[in-house]
Amino acid sequence: MTRDDAWKTFDRTAADAGRTRIVDQFAADAGRLERMSVEAAGLYLDLSKQSWTREAFEACLDLARASDVEGRRAALFAGEAVNLTEGRAVLHPALRAPVGADYQALGEPVSAEVDAVRAEMQAYAEAVRSGAEAGATGKRFKAIVHVGIGGSDLGPRVVWDALRPLDPAIDLRFVANIDPRDMAEALTGLDPETTLVVVVSKTFTTQETLANAEAAKAWLAAALPEDGLTKHFIGVTAAPGKAAAFGCGRTFAFRDWVGGRYSLWSAVSLSCAIALGWDVFEGLLNGAAALDDHFVSAPLEKNAPVLLALAQVFNVDGLNRPARTVAPYAHALRRLPSFLQQLEMESNGKRVHRDGTPVTRQTCPVVFGEPGTNGQHAFFQQIHQGPQVVPAEFVIVARTHEDAPESPLWSNALAQGQALMVGKTTEAAKAEGLAQGLSEEEATRLSSHRTFTGDRPSTAILMERLTPQTLGALIALYEHKTFVEGVIWDINSFDQWGVELGKVLAKAILKDVHDGGPSADLDPSTAALMTRLMQ
Ligand code: F6P
């Protein structure tokens, strides 16, 4: 089947899908739950509450086949230049492969180097934890300040929040924002003698990170002997020369085939490996590697990242639903929506195909979310009753450390999915009002306000416990899902030209400010804003 034919069938089945309510499709297709659920690397995905009929589901799989998901997956794992605007391989799976693997980037073997950096990281992390690697005045490190932004920040933040002990022996704080308040908050209560600063930047040119690294350096320099500063200053980068020139005493490197938003498996997570312990970091890698194995070997119809991607493509392109909300029902996963915003929107928020021609369909939806149950009391009103349908994704942990065994936490997640799908008719709403003692007139008047149309899709992703392994698998699941969507949309998921223009203009505006005011070629609105801000 050609891609064009596959898209045509996709469109036809999508148009038909709305005719049968999701809840009625279970009766129409006895195998629905089994067909539309999958297990992978400790995760269970239920996609049976999506809007697709059996026919539409099959059409989505045909679209994946016609888009050559399998061929493009093989190219990624073979280290071909799948990031074709930058001529780079994309090999984050190599970073979490077992020691002794055999990955190649553009034909060059890389696994030995990956193993060597991992061994260096482990030795350093263990030395910091044991106190063998100490600060300039001989004191043990008690805190790490991780400085980085975007992909050099969001992944390690998710990992730390998800897996941190309540009372860690080594505290870990993150600074990303160029607003000095961020650094000021992070440094509050810390002692320079016992603080390690890890500066993470793939390029080592990012304005925010360099400004924050300078601020951290000044803070350390005010309290420490000058010749001891380097012991407190570690770089993680693909540009080791720049990190050394900046004053990092030690540098952990990674290569340009590691995309920023796919980099948490590299030395980018050094601070987590130190603060959580090496076993935890290794568990995270192992969980992701297990998901990699699943992704490369499971047939498309039972392939978790593929099915998750297809549900999204179906919602966005088939049913014109250009947003998705993600609600992790585990407080420890509260950073997941922020991480996914970068992973998905920076990867797939693209307007041209790989060959540069404009896309003719939708690509990445808006991704947003809050942890459950907080989101329920904020924007879920709109998800239940707003005129536009926003698909929801519930990430559910069966047993969190603190939750009661009967789990009010995941009970709420199930209730949300059920309410979205089943809804409440106007008749039922009226009967409820009457049962509550309202008059006939009042019950009738309120019934439309209390009606839920239902038939709104959701996906559930379950894990028994949030462990390093299941977290690694979950993040890898989302990475591969993002890749599969890019394949179906025929876009390059691995560049991010869209962030460049703003960076260039910010420099020009800063120059204008230094020069005393707006330059003549600035548009009237921006010039007036600048003038106001300068007053
Ligand atoms: O501005 C976006 C971006 O380029 C991201 O892609 C990247 O993760 C982030 O900036 C940080 O870049 P670096 O690691 O080079 O400092």
XYZ file of C-alpha atoms and ligand atoms in Angstrom:
551
model
C 0.000 0.000 0.000
C 1.370 3.453 -0.881
C 1.504 6.211 1.726
C -1.128 8.173 -0.176
C -3.501 5.219 -0.169
C -2.822 4.594 3.504
C -3.655 8.216 4.370
C -6.861 7.992 2.321
C -8.021 4.906 4.207
C -6.950 6.550 7.454
C -9.110 9.612 6.672
C -12.102 7.513 5.688
C -11.977 5.346 8.816
C -11.419 8.431 10.993
C -14.547 10.026 9.551
C -16.487 6.823 10.303
C -15.073 6.399 13.801
C -17.206 9.177 15.308
C -20.398 7.297 14.468
C -19.977 4.704 17.214
C -19.346 5.884 20.752
C -16.166 4.548 22.306
C -18.073 2.807 25.074
C -20.258 0.987 22.529
C -17.266 -0.232 20.571
C -16.438 -2.725 23.311
C -19.697 -4.551 22.568
C -19.177 -4.279 18.809
C -15.690 -5.802 19.028
C -15.165 -8.417 21.732
C -11.399 -8.437 21.252
C -11.039 -4.666 21.607
C -9.324 -4.494 24.982
C -6.864 -7.254 24.137
C -6.172 -5.805 20.680
C -5.599 -2.294 21.941
C -3.522 -2.988 25.022
C 0.123 -3.940 25.241
C 2.797 -4.755 27.817
C 6.361 -3.586 27.465
C 9.319 -3.514 29.866
C 7.188 -3.323 33.014
C 4.603 -0.948 31.530
C 1.004 -1.734 30.570
C -0.733 0.492 28.019
C -4.490 0.545 27.523
C -5.479 2.351 24.326
C -8.974 0.869 24.151
C -10.553 4.126 25.375
C -9.318 5.891 22.240
C -11.862 6.873 19.584
C -10.661 4.426 16.955
C -12.852 1.619 15.690
C -11.233 -1.680 14.866
C -11.120 -0.628 11.219
C -9.502 2.706 12.051
C -6.967 0.953 14.285
C -6.014 -1.330 11.383
C -5.804 1.680 9.062
C -3.405 3.359 11.496
C -1.206 0.257 11.476
C -1.258 0.238 7.681
C -0.194 3.872 7.741
C 2.735 2.954 9.982
C 3.726 0.182 7.564
C 3.360 2.387 4.504
C 5.458 5.067 6.235
C 8.221 2.467 6.663
C 8.413 2.769 10.435
C 10.372 -0.485 10.493
C 12.919 0.687 7.932
C 13.382 4.063 9.569
C 13.701 2.424 12.979
C 16.455 0.211 11.579
C 18.210 3.286 10.156
C 18.127 4.996 13.545
C 19.564 2.009 15.380
C 22.172 1.529 12.626
C 23.496 5.034 13.277
C 22.607 6.476 9.869
C 22.292 10.231 9.435
C 18.605 10.329 10.347
C 19.025 13.920 11.517
C 19.490 14.953 7.932
C 19.518 18.734 8.328
C 22.553 18.434 10.583
C 24.030 15.316 8.990
C 24.050 13.457 12.299
C 23.212 10.034 13.611
C 20.741 9.850 16.505
C 21.937 7.206 18.878
C 20.597 7.701 22.383
C 19.907 3.922 22.584
C 23.688 3.397 22.436
C 23.996 5.287 25.726
C 21.879 2.783 27.627
C 22.961 -0.416 25.901
C 24.705 -3.042 28.025
C 28.496 -2.746 28.269
C 30.182 -4.229 25.207
C 27.486 -3.311 22.702
C 28.398 -2.546 19.124
C 26.773 0.691 17.982
C 28.127 2.781 15.137
C 27.422 6.426 14.313
C 27.829 7.128 10.580
C 29.955 3.983 10.417
C 32.226 4.933 13.305
C 32.168 2.571 16.333
C 30.957 4.403 19.445
C 30.184 1.822 22.107
C 33.707 1.560 23.504
C 33.748 5.308 24.114
C 30.280 5.167 25.698
C 31.469 2.427 28.045
C 34.609 4.387 28.928
C 32.691 7.578 29.804
C 30.205 5.539 31.802
C 33.071 3.965 33.778
C 34.571 7.433 34.416
C 31.196 8.696 35.572
C 30.754 5.767 37.901
C 34.205 6.177 39.445
C 33.683 9.898 39.944
C 30.129 9.509 41.302
C 31.252 6.884 43.789
C 34.259 8.960 44.831
C 32.042 11.969 45.535
C 29.582 9.837 47.476
C 32.314 8.202 49.555
C 34.061 11.512 50.207
C 37.248 10.436 48.404
C 36.583 13.266 45.970
C 36.108 16.291 48.221
C 36.030 20.071 47.976
C 38.958 22.519 48.027
C 39.018 22.654 51.827
C 38.798 18.893 52.205
C 35.121 18.804 53.151
C 32.701 16.272 51.656
C 30.241 17.510 49.083
C 26.751 17.795 50.536
C 24.999 19.512 47.631
C 25.159 19.703 43.857
C 23.966 22.643 41.791
C 23.124 21.415 38.299
C 23.279 24.286 35.808
C 21.729 23.726 32.370
C 18.601 24.433 30.364
C 16.244 22.585 27.988
C 17.533 19.093 27.329
C 20.428 19.745 29.677
C 17.990 20.266 32.527
C 14.538 18.721 32.074
C 15.516 15.042 31.887
C 17.727 15.021 34.992
C 15.022 17.015 36.831
C 12.404 14.358 36.057
C 14.793 11.648 37.194
C 15.711 13.401 40.437
C 12.150 14.225 41.402
C 10.968 10.734 40.535
C 13.635 8.793 42.377
C 15.067 11.056 45.092
C 14.977 9.957 48.699
C 12.963 12.261 50.971
C 16.089 13.137 52.931
C 19.043 12.763 50.542
C 22.631 12.586 51.778
C 23.592 14.774 48.831
C 21.033 17.393 47.888
C 20.561 18.283 44.227
C 19.281 21.614 42.984
C 18.680 22.779 39.436
C 19.206 26.182 37.890
C 17.995 26.874 34.351
C 16.446 30.325 34.114
C 18.545 33.341 33.187
C 16.558 35.219 35.833
C 19.094 35.476 38.705
C 16.302 34.612 41.116
C 16.612 30.978 40.010
C 20.255 30.802 41.065
C 19.575 32.788 44.229
C 16.915 30.296 45.299
C 19.134 27.308 44.485
C 22.082 28.634 46.460
C 20.044 29.558 49.521
C 21.312 27.652 52.523
C 24.235 26.079 50.667
C 27.849 26.265 51.762
C 30.385 26.833 48.937
C 32.874 24.543 50.703
C 30.496 21.585 50.383
C 28.855 22.432 47.049
C 29.704 20.954 43.668
C 28.583 22.840 40.560
C 27.915 20.731 37.468
C 27.553 22.825 34.326
C 25.722 20.932 31.591
C 25.578 22.244 28.057
C 25.943 20.279 24.862
C 27.218 23.316 22.973
C 28.665 25.237 25.916
C 27.462 28.397 24.190
C 23.948 28.710 25.648
C 23.435 32.218 27.003
C 21.422 31.216 30.078
C 23.779 28.443 31.131
C 26.924 30.491 30.682
C 25.437 33.390 32.660
C 24.409 31.058 35.462
C 27.760 29.275 35.409
C 29.489 32.660 35.801
C 27.225 33.479 38.746
C 28.002 30.139 40.381
C 31.708 30.653 39.792
C 31.578 34.080 41.457
C 29.717 32.580 44.422
C 32.346 29.850 44.815
C 35.273 32.228 44.225
C 34.111 34.542 47.028
C 34.533 31.750 49.560
C 37.189 29.357 48.284
C 40.920 29.505 47.602
C 41.422 30.355 43.947
C 43.492 27.267 43.161
C 40.789 24.991 44.605
C 37.939 26.291 42.506
C 38.285 23.671 39.792
C 37.461 20.900 42.269
C 33.991 22.417 42.591
C 33.366 22.984 38.925
C 32.544 20.113 36.593
C 31.544 20.377 32.909
C 29.337 18.019 30.914
C 29.408 18.824 27.228
C 30.030 17.853 23.634
C 32.515 20.736 23.474
C 35.124 19.801 26.131
C 37.580 22.475 24.998
C 35.071 25.208 25.784
C 34.293 23.736 29.215
C 37.979 23.591 30.098
C 38.470 27.172 28.900
C 35.600 28.205 31.144
C 37.362 26.784 34.190
C 35.812 23.370 34.692
C 38.288 21.194 36.557
C 36.953 18.089 34.972
C 34.833 17.400 31.941
C 32.596 14.490 30.997
C 31.953 14.370 27.294
C 29.254 13.169 24.988
C 28.978 13.286 21.204
C 26.961 15.274 18.715
C 24.825 12.210 17.944
C 23.190 12.703 21.338
C 20.328 15.171 20.900
C 19.819 17.555 23.841
C 16.297 16.343 24.636
C 17.432 12.713 24.307
C 20.555 13.155 26.421
C 19.584 12.169 29.951
C 21.187 8.749 29.465
C 24.615 10.359 29.051
C 26.853 12.269 31.446
C 24.114 14.923 31.346
C 22.704 12.994 34.326
C 26.018 12.941 36.193
C 24.517 14.967 39.034
C 21.705 12.395 39.382
C 24.193 9.527 39.275
C 26.062 11.144 42.168
C 23.070 12.180 44.257
C 20.979 9.027 43.660
C 23.829 6.525 43.526
C 25.231 4.556 40.616
C 22.892 1.581 41.009
C 19.918 3.849 40.529
C 21.361 5.418 37.401
C 22.258 1.987 36.027
C 18.708 0.776 36.730
C 17.380 3.712 34.747
C 19.600 2.773 31.783
C 18.549 -0.864 32.030
C 14.862 0.036 32.006
C 15.318 2.138 28.888
C 17.362 -0.632 27.231
C 14.522 -3.092 27.900
C 12.126 -0.724 26.154
C 14.603 -0.408 23.258
C 14.574 -4.188 22.913
C 10.787 -4.148 22.838
C 10.693 -1.341 20.273
C 13.022 -3.112 17.841
C 11.520 -6.571 18.196
C 7.753 -6.350 18.847
C 5.461 -6.495 15.813
C 3.906 -3.125 15.026
C 0.454 -4.161 16.250
C 1.894 -4.992 19.682
C 4.561 -2.319 19.802
C 3.976 0.134 22.649
C 5.698 3.241 21.201
C 4.094 2.588 17.812
C 0.573 2.286 19.239
C 1.005 5.345 21.424
C 2.209 7.309 18.394
C -0.674 6.095 16.263
C -3.227 7.155 18.864
C -1.752 10.636 18.735
C -1.659 10.774 14.925
C -5.253 9.540 14.851
C -6.392 12.264 17.245
C -4.432 15.068 15.616
C -4.792 14.245 11.921
C -7.855 12.049 11.881
C -10.081 13.879 14.355
C -8.588 17.380 14.412
C -7.689 17.372 18.102
C -4.522 19.473 18.257
C -3.806 19.216 21.991
C -3.170 16.452 24.495
C -2.994 16.545 28.264
C -0.752 14.264 30.282
C -1.582 13.626 33.917
C 0.877 11.539 35.922
C -0.918 10.095 38.935
C 2.218 10.101 41.079
C 3.527 13.239 42.677
C 7.067 12.012 41.999
C 6.329 12.263 38.251
C 5.147 15.865 38.447
C 7.872 17.048 36.069
C 6.921 14.617 33.323
C 4.620 17.056 31.455
C 7.398 19.680 31.264
C 9.819 17.080 29.977
C 7.332 15.881 27.364
C 6.685 19.415 26.202
C 10.286 19.692 25.077
C 10.615 16.114 23.889
C 7.511 16.202 21.704
C 7.094 19.838 20.753
C 10.771 20.569 20.045
C 11.037 17.310 18.126
C 7.835 17.385 16.118
C 6.649 20.989 16.054
C 7.721 21.222 12.413
C 6.181 22.762 9.312
C 8.192 21.101 6.569
C 8.798 17.524 5.503
C 12.247 16.000 5.475
C 12.685 17.154 1.875
C 11.815 20.734 2.843
C 8.353 20.870 1.285
C 5.549 22.243 3.507
C 3.516 19.729 5.471
C -0.082 19.363 4.382
C -1.368 17.869 7.632
C -1.051 18.667 11.339
C 2.127 17.680 13.169
C 2.790 17.913 16.902
C -0.144 18.836 19.145
C 0.157 21.169 22.107
C 1.195 19.021 25.058
C 0.412 20.167 28.577
C -0.368 18.697 31.934
C -0.233 18.655 35.682
C 0.059 15.801 38.114
C -3.142 14.110 39.183
C -5.107 14.942 41.135
C -4.091 18.643 40.974
C -5.067 19.022 37.312
C -8.590 17.804 38.058
C -9.175 20.914 40.154
C -7.717 23.247 37.564
C -8.266 22.622 33.852
C -10.134 19.309 33.778
C -13.433 21.199 33.616
C -12.487 22.050 30.049
C -11.406 18.476 29.285
C -14.816 17.177 30.416
C -17.159 19.843 29.081
C -15.280 22.199 26.750
C -16.471 22.208 23.141
C -13.123 21.000 21.819
C -12.032 17.449 22.611
C -8.630 17.164 24.317
C -7.343 13.588 24.544
C -5.951 12.709 27.962
C -3.129 10.420 29.001
C -3.011 9.023 32.520
C 0.296 7.684 33.820
C -0.632 5.560 36.799
C 1.582 4.005 39.449
C -0.090 1.121 41.260
C 1.914 1.407 44.437
C 3.571 4.639 45.443
C 5.485 4.692 48.706
C 3.125 6.937 50.560
C -0.281 6.199 49.039
C -2.829 4.211 51.034
C -3.384 0.609 49.819
C -6.908 1.401 48.620
C -5.374 4.266 46.642
C -7.431 7.402 46.392
C -4.712 8.428 43.934
C -5.189 5.894 41.167
C -8.912 5.570 41.881
C -9.137 9.163 40.728
C -7.241 8.378 37.526
C -9.623 5.549 36.680
C -12.616 7.743 37.472
C -11.379 10.441 35.101
C -10.940 8.024 32.205
C -14.337 6.504 32.872
C -16.088 9.886 33.162
C -14.490 11.083 29.936
C -15.616 8.008 28.036
C -19.034 7.328 29.555
C -20.220 10.854 30.347
C -23.681 11.594 31.746
C -26.848 12.123 29.713
C -29.171 15.077 30.209
C -31.850 12.676 31.426
C -29.522 11.206 34.011
C -28.458 14.702 35.076
C -32.092 15.701 35.525
C -32.932 12.539 37.467
C -29.954 13.203 39.716
C -31.203 16.736 40.371
C -34.651 15.432 41.267
C -33.147 12.808 43.559
C -31.272 15.608 45.306
C -34.586 17.332 46.007
C -34.614 19.961 43.241
C -37.946 21.008 41.788
C -38.892 19.721 38.333
C -38.217 23.181 36.902
C -34.846 23.582 38.618
C -33.732 20.035 37.734
C -34.616 20.679 34.086
C -32.884 24.076 34.060
C -29.633 22.669 35.464
C -29.620 19.401 33.552
C -27.809 20.727 30.481
C -25.092 22.289 32.680
C -24.678 18.968 34.439
C -24.545 16.926 31.237
C -21.284 15.296 30.135
C -21.251 14.337 26.466
C -18.635 11.659 27.183
C -17.060 9.826 24.256
C -13.789 11.604 25.013
C -10.622 9.558 24.553
C -7.917 8.699 27.020
C -4.952 6.373 27.311
C -3.789 4.707 30.509
C -0.135 3.822 31.095
C 0.347 1.687 34.190
C 3.350 0.538 36.130
C 3.374 -1.375 39.346
C 5.989 0.780 41.059
C 7.993 3.783 40.097
C 11.508 2.315 40.046
C 14.634 3.336 38.143
C 13.754 0.607 35.629
C 10.136 1.580 35.038
C 11.062 5.264 34.859
C 13.732 4.475 32.253
C 11.240 2.428 30.266
C 8.603 5.169 30.473
C 10.926 7.871 29.181
C 12.254 5.624 26.399
C 8.643 4.801 25.478
C 7.946 8.500 24.954
C 11.198 9.005 23.029
C 10.396 6.248 20.547
C 6.762 7.325 20.296
C 7.980 10.790 19.323
C 10.262 9.282 16.689
C 7.479 7.133 15.204
C 5.207 10.175 14.906
C 7.989 11.999 13.082
C 8.303 9.076 10.673
C 4.569 9.084 9.955
C 4.524 12.851 9.490
C 7.748 12.562 7.452
C 9.520 15.297 9.398
C 12.936 15.477 11.017
C 12.341 14.988 14.740
C 15.934 15.697 15.654
C 16.674 19.313 14.766
C 15.265 22.479 16.373
C 15.801 25.404 14.028
C 12.700 27.022 15.487
C 14.536 28.063 18.634
C 17.332 29.872 16.794
C 15.703 33.100 15.619
C 14.687 34.180 19.119
C 18.228 33.582 20.383
C 19.713 35.812 17.655
C 17.154 38.570 18.201
C 17.658 38.491 21.980
C 21.339 39.266 21.403
C 20.460 42.141 19.058
C 17.989 43.576 21.590
C 20.533 43.332 24.374
C 22.989 45.210 22.158
C 20.405 47.950 21.560
C 19.903 48.236 25.311
C 23.644 48.590 25.820
C 23.767 51.181 23.036
C 21.102 53.295 24.742
C 17.842 52.441 22.960
C 15.997 50.845 20.058
C 17.762 50.788 16.714
C 16.024 52.439 13.758
C 15.081 49.158 12.089
C 13.147 47.823 15.098
C 9.358 47.539 14.637
C 7.308 50.201 16.493
C 5.785 47.818 19.033
C 9.064 46.221 20.096
C 10.786 49.619 20.139
C 8.094 51.080 22.401
C 8.250 48.098 24.765
C 12.024 48.421 24.963
C 11.782 52.142 25.706
C 9.272 51.524 28.495
C 11.361 48.762 30.019
C 14.480 50.927 29.926
C 12.800 53.819 31.774
O 17.177 26.316 22.807
C 16.878 24.975 22.705
C 18.080 24.148 22.915
O 18.880 24.260 21.811
C 17.688 22.718 23.215
O 17.557 21.962 22.072
C 18.772 22.267 24.115
O 18.381 21.157 24.838
C 18.963 23.497 24.962
O 18.818 24.554 24.061
C 20.256 23.595 25.704
O 21.353 23.513 24.854
P 22.802 23.218 25.397
O 22.798 21.881 26.027
O 23.699 23.287 24.212
O 23.133 24.287 26.420
